[in-house]
Amino acid sequence: MAVTRYRPRTPPPRATRSSTTRTPMANFGTNLGSPLRHVDWVLLVAVGLVSSFGALMVYSVTRGPVAPHDTSYVKRVIMFMIIGGVLMVGTALYDYRRLRDYWPFIYGASVLLLAAVLIPGVGESRSGTQGWFQLGPFQLQPSEMAKLGMIIGFAGLASQFRGDLDNMRVLILLGVCGAPMGLVMLQPDLGTTLVSVAVAFSLLLVAGVRPRVLGVLTLGAVVFTTLVLTSGVLKEYQVARLTTYVRQDQQATSERDEKTRYNLDQAKLAIGSGGLTGKGLFAGTQTNNSFVPEQRTDFIFTAVGEQLGFVGSALLLCGLGVIVWRIWRTAQLARDDFGMLMCTGIMAMIVIQSFENIGMTIGIMPITGIPLPFMSYGGSALLTMFLSVGLVQSVHMRRFS
Amino acid sequence: MTTPDHRHRLGLLAVATLSLFGALFARLWILQVVSNEEADLQVSSNATRTVILPAPRGRILDRHNVVLVDNRVSVVVAIDWQKYRDLDEDEQTAMLERLAATLSRRPGSDSDDQSDETDGSDEAESDSAGSDDVADSGDGPSEGSDEPAEPAVTVSFLRKRLNDSRFNHFRPIPVAEDIPVETEIYLREQAHLFPTVTVERQTVRSYPYGSLAAHLLGYVGPLSDEQWARFKEKNDPDKPYEQSDEIGRSGVEATYEQYLRGTPGRQVFEVDRAGRIVRELIDQRVEPKPGDDVHLSIDIRIQFKTEEALAAQLARSGSKATSGAAVVVDPRNGQVRAMASWPTYDPAELVGGISQELWAELTDPKTKVLSNRTIQEAYPAASTFKLASSYAGLALGIIEPDVAVADPGTHQLCSPPRTTDGCLKKNSGGGAGHGYITLPTALTVSSDVYYYKIGEAAYYMSARGEVAEDAFQDEIMQLGYGTKTGIDLTGESGGRVPTPESNRELADSLWERSRDNYDNNEANWQDARRWKVGYSADVAIGQFDTLVTPLQTAMAYSALANAEGRLYRPSVLSHVAKANSATLVKPFEAVITRTIDWRDWRPALLQGFAGVTQSPSGTAYSTFSSFPMTEFAVSGKTGTAEVGDGAGQRRDNSLFVAYGPNPDNNLVVSVMIEGGGFGSQSAAPAAYMILEPIASGEIVQDQPGGFIVPRQGRIDADAAAERTSSIGQGGAD
């Protein structure tokens, strides 16, 4: 077994010490030794840096052109960063292995929330998407949390199958992913659905689904997508947004299309005009003067591109890359399938969201409403990211126990 | 528990991730580094708005640096569209109502007696309620003294103005100009009542000498639609026009537009997506530069005397004299010293928009107030044309200066074949015969017979084929008749010298248009096409549709008055200089259109014209009997254009052209008074009045000072007529 081959690489003394107790909190007080000594500091620092950078960018596009500058947005971001930090620490200290027993609850809860948000009156609708709960001054976007819920659900179930995936089990796993996806699609939140598809695909791949089955699934997905795009299930503007990037050089076909194209053009202009080193912080005319749409949320990357140029964009990509690398490494190091699959899902989620978000602003991906991890303004997304990193830390810290 | 299989698959994931990030890097590199310039360019036009700062026009001065057209500050009320549209509808309406009421209020009058609440009058802006008030308030200093009372302003007018696309919505939109000081103060003090309203000071044209030289100076007005269309195609590279800009529409303002127009500055604002101004980019600001000063060759003192002379003679001639024109030029270089046309107008009334009524009045085809009659209208030349026919007769060898010709007072003209045309007996304008006369006498006494004979001889020379059919007219046109002089003013007429060819064309076009013009009889038409001997004879005395502008006459006589025989292209320019400085931009350059070869004829001609004013037999001798000839010897020629109806309803046009001081002539005066009667009756006295102050030394041409032009150039025509009533009014042609 792999276990025996893996064991010799771990330092024996630590492994034995940490296995004495299963309560992190107890450990915290009495034995500073085990899991806490294995915190992934690189990941922690990278997440801290990227999210702080995100806060700065949100400030740059929301401060307004003249003093007194508007700080309300950045304050909220910082508040969410603090809450997220606390959640992350809490999650990291929590032994993820317990989730192996609880995953049905987490998964079930997220599916329930997704269902509840569709009920008019319970959930709020914003620009045609029924996807928010209004909680006092805050809006909760359950689809963000549901992505994590799906990952935990998949990891929990798949780890119980212990790598023995016959067609029936693959179908069950597909069902686990399909339920939240379907509900998200009903909102409709196309971006999140697409991210979920990519995450599910990565999970299936890593979980050990045979290549032939993956091929069939891919084919099915392509056929399904084509059907969706042509059957009229999607609203016109959604199709327009999805397909605009393919037709960037052609004439606009409708007013919707025109608007989408305008957004895309402005975003590309903003980034392109940044040049190598950018126009300088707070000196972006496009992003600071609201030429670019949704600039503090989905289009936050344009602010980076315009103000800090290629250098800033590349640094951000590196920052995200470091985070992804650390999570990937944790997946490799994880001592069980459950942790490994969770990390895989989280990593896939961050990669896909980053690629799709940045890709859409530079015209290589369709425009969908997906936040840039750790950067975009938005509490639910940020908290989900911090929770995810907390889980990864938890896996990392307990890779020997 | 991770298996090698897992690691293998995680590796796949890593590869996929790396390729995705690689794609992002590549795309960003292309977008931000490779094709960055393109985006840069687009972004800057995207995010900024440029506001043009208009520059003051250059001034127009006379040859002694007296300012004829200046700029003055006008208080302009404007609405800032940027802020206005942020008001809600109720606020907008309330503000507009308050503003309309405030602007309609007259200063110093408590009662709102004028019917300013009448709605829907679209020309509310310039409903010139003020035109009557101008006269009685106008004796203060030149600035602001004669501002017209503000016309009624209505809410509907304000709304219309705000939606007018002529105005740049990034600049405050003007809704009222020249508002009284009281209103200005009120608007400033009560600014909170008038959100979005700005009170600005703007420069507009002012005319220290009122209507003096109005036609010559011209006026500025908004760009016409055609002009704007042309500028949209191809704008001036250095001084681009905006749709709301003004442009010189006539006169010097039009011809020297390129110098007078200032170089507009600009302000660049950064704007947000909604077009709201974020801040000004100070480093991109360009201050406007005022236009160049145009110094004219005009002498405002002579200009005043010229206009006064015209006005006085018109007043003296009574209601039958309707209009007139007079021009004074320097025969040594073609520079215009004065140029007057009557009726005239006050250019100040054209500043900042004009009411339709006033416009209709100014452009009435019956009075043609805006027309500069010295160049834009052509009149029968009458006997002033005899210089040209003398020259033609001499050039064709028909006459010789000292060979006498019989003038029995009447002459029989017969066209071949005699059988069909019969003969025509033509009488001399003066009536009686003059006996045997040589060229000088023919000019002095203005013998028509002498010139009939020239015309007749020319006709037969052509008929015999010795010379071309239009050889006579050709020689005449050597003196510049029939073609534009090329003066640096707009709308010039070339006049008309009838030729056999033009006669045929006229007959053909009439026949073409309607055969009824010839009673549907082809023979009549063919007859009309034929050039007859009487026509040549009539051309020789400047009748039969021989039309000339007063300036053409002045230029032709200048070619005689200067010793070199130079026919100059007239010009009103002295030079163009930088604003308020002596830095020369464009100097005056005399342009010689043609040099006339007078051979040995000049003494006889000079003698003949000198006799007109100085010899007792001269047609203008009685007029000039009291003129100080010893200091300033004047020669001239009278002319009486037979346009009268004989019944006394309409009188002949009176013409006179003079030059002096002989022999070193430095002035030529050409006067035409429509309905002025005989040449010596009103035109010659006008020329007298123009030249007398120069002859007497009241005006020393090359020195400023001396005669002081009254404030606002105000002319008291009756007083002038009274003062000069002693000038003899000859009864001769």
XYZ file of N, CA and C in Angstrom, chain B residues 72-77 103 107 125 143-151 174-184 199-206 348-353:
129
model
N -15.953 94.574 -25.840
C -16.364 95.049 -24.522
C -16.890 93.843 -23.751
N -16.963 94.045 -22.463
C -17.416 92.953 -21.612
C -18.929 92.973 -21.546
N -19.510 91.842 -21.790
C -20.953 91.736 -21.660
C -21.231 90.728 -20.551
N -22.174 91.036 -19.717
C -22.509 90.101 -18.650
C -23.476 89.069 -19.218
N -23.069 87.827 -19.133
C -23.858 86.758 -19.732
C -24.381 85.847 -18.632
N -25.665 85.608 -18.678
C -26.257 84.662 -17.737
C -26.315 83.315 -18.434
N -34.999 88.013 -15.254
C -34.393 88.554 -16.474
C -35.351 89.475 -17.218
N -34.696 97.284 -15.308
C -34.102 98.080 -14.243
C -34.753 99.454 -14.192
N -35.760 86.134 -27.134
C -34.433 86.608 -26.810
C -34.192 87.981 -27.407
N -19.211 102.599 -23.850
C -19.449 101.251 -23.352
C -20.721 101.125 -22.556
N -21.552 100.250 -22.995
C -22.739 99.908 -22.234
C -23.780 101.002 -22.201
N -23.529 102.102 -22.868
C -24.484 103.192 -22.757
C -25.753 102.878 -23.531
N -25.586 102.128 -24.591
C -26.771 101.925 -25.423
C -27.224 100.474 -25.401
N -27.050 99.833 -24.265
C -27.514 98.454 -24.223
C -29.030 98.457 -24.368
N -29.514 97.576 -25.209
C -30.952 97.534 -25.355
C -31.581 96.989 -24.079
N -32.753 97.495 -23.749
C -33.440 96.977 -22.565
C -33.696 95.494 -22.793
N -33.576 94.713 -21.703
C -33.665 93.270 -21.862
C -35.066 92.867 -22.303
N -35.147 92.123 -23.351
C -36.462 91.690 -23.794
C -37.036 90.643 -22.852
N -25.502 79.965 -22.537
C -25.950 81.337 -22.334
C -27.445 81.485 -22.589
N -28.123 82.182 -21.681
C -29.557 82.407 -21.878
C -29.898 83.887 -21.954
N -28.991 84.736 -21.495
C -29.251 86.173 -21.596
C -27.921 86.899 -21.630
N -27.869 87.939 -22.437
C -26.632 88.693 -22.561
C -26.900 90.151 -22.245
N -25.819 90.851 -21.894
C -25.934 92.291 -21.675
C -26.978 92.644 -20.632
N -27.024 91.873 -19.565
C -28.046 92.165 -18.576
C -27.627 93.398 -17.780
N -28.587 94.132 -17.251
C -28.259 95.340 -16.486
C -27.486 94.987 -15.213
N -26.741 95.967 -14.741
C -25.920 95.765 -13.552
C -26.778 95.323 -12.358
N -27.954 95.931 -12.220
C -28.819 95.581 -11.090
C -29.144 94.092 -11.107
N -29.468 93.601 -12.285
C -29.818 92.186 -12.389
C -28.607 91.310 -12.089
N -27.458 91.758 -12.573
C -26.236 90.988 -12.318
C -26.000 90.861 -10.820
N -23.203 83.627 -13.758
C -23.189 84.964 -14.337
C -21.747 85.217 -14.773
N -21.552 85.242 -16.058
C -20.195 85.345 -16.590
C -20.009 86.646 -17.335
N -18.764 87.035 -17.419
C -18.464 88.195 -18.254
C -17.817 87.703 -19.542
N -18.340 88.192 -20.654
C -17.876 87.723 -21.950
C -17.514 88.925 -22.802
N -16.636 88.706 -23.761
C -16.314 89.840 -24.619
C -17.156 89.792 -25.887
N -17.725 90.932 -26.241
C -18.475 91.047 -27.493
C -17.974 92.287 -28.228
N -18.364 92.407 -29.476
C -17.928 93.522 -30.291
C -18.555 94.829 -29.811
N -17.771 95.888 -29.803
C -18.334 97.202 -29.522
C -17.830 98.183 -30.576
N -23.987 97.661 -33.617
C -24.176 97.207 -32.241
C -25.486 96.429 -32.097
N -26.444 96.767 -32.967
C -27.733 96.072 -32.878
C -27.626 94.620 -33.314
N -26.550 94.296 -34.009
C -26.390 92.928 -34.488
C -25.625 92.069 -33.493
N -25.164 92.683 -32.410
C -24.370 91.927 -31.436
C -25.279 91.019 -30.623
N -24.880 89.779 -30.535
C -25.598 88.823 -29.673
C -27.003 88.533 -30.136
N -27.174 88.303 -31.410
C -28.491 87.917 -31.900
C -29.315 89.120 -32.312
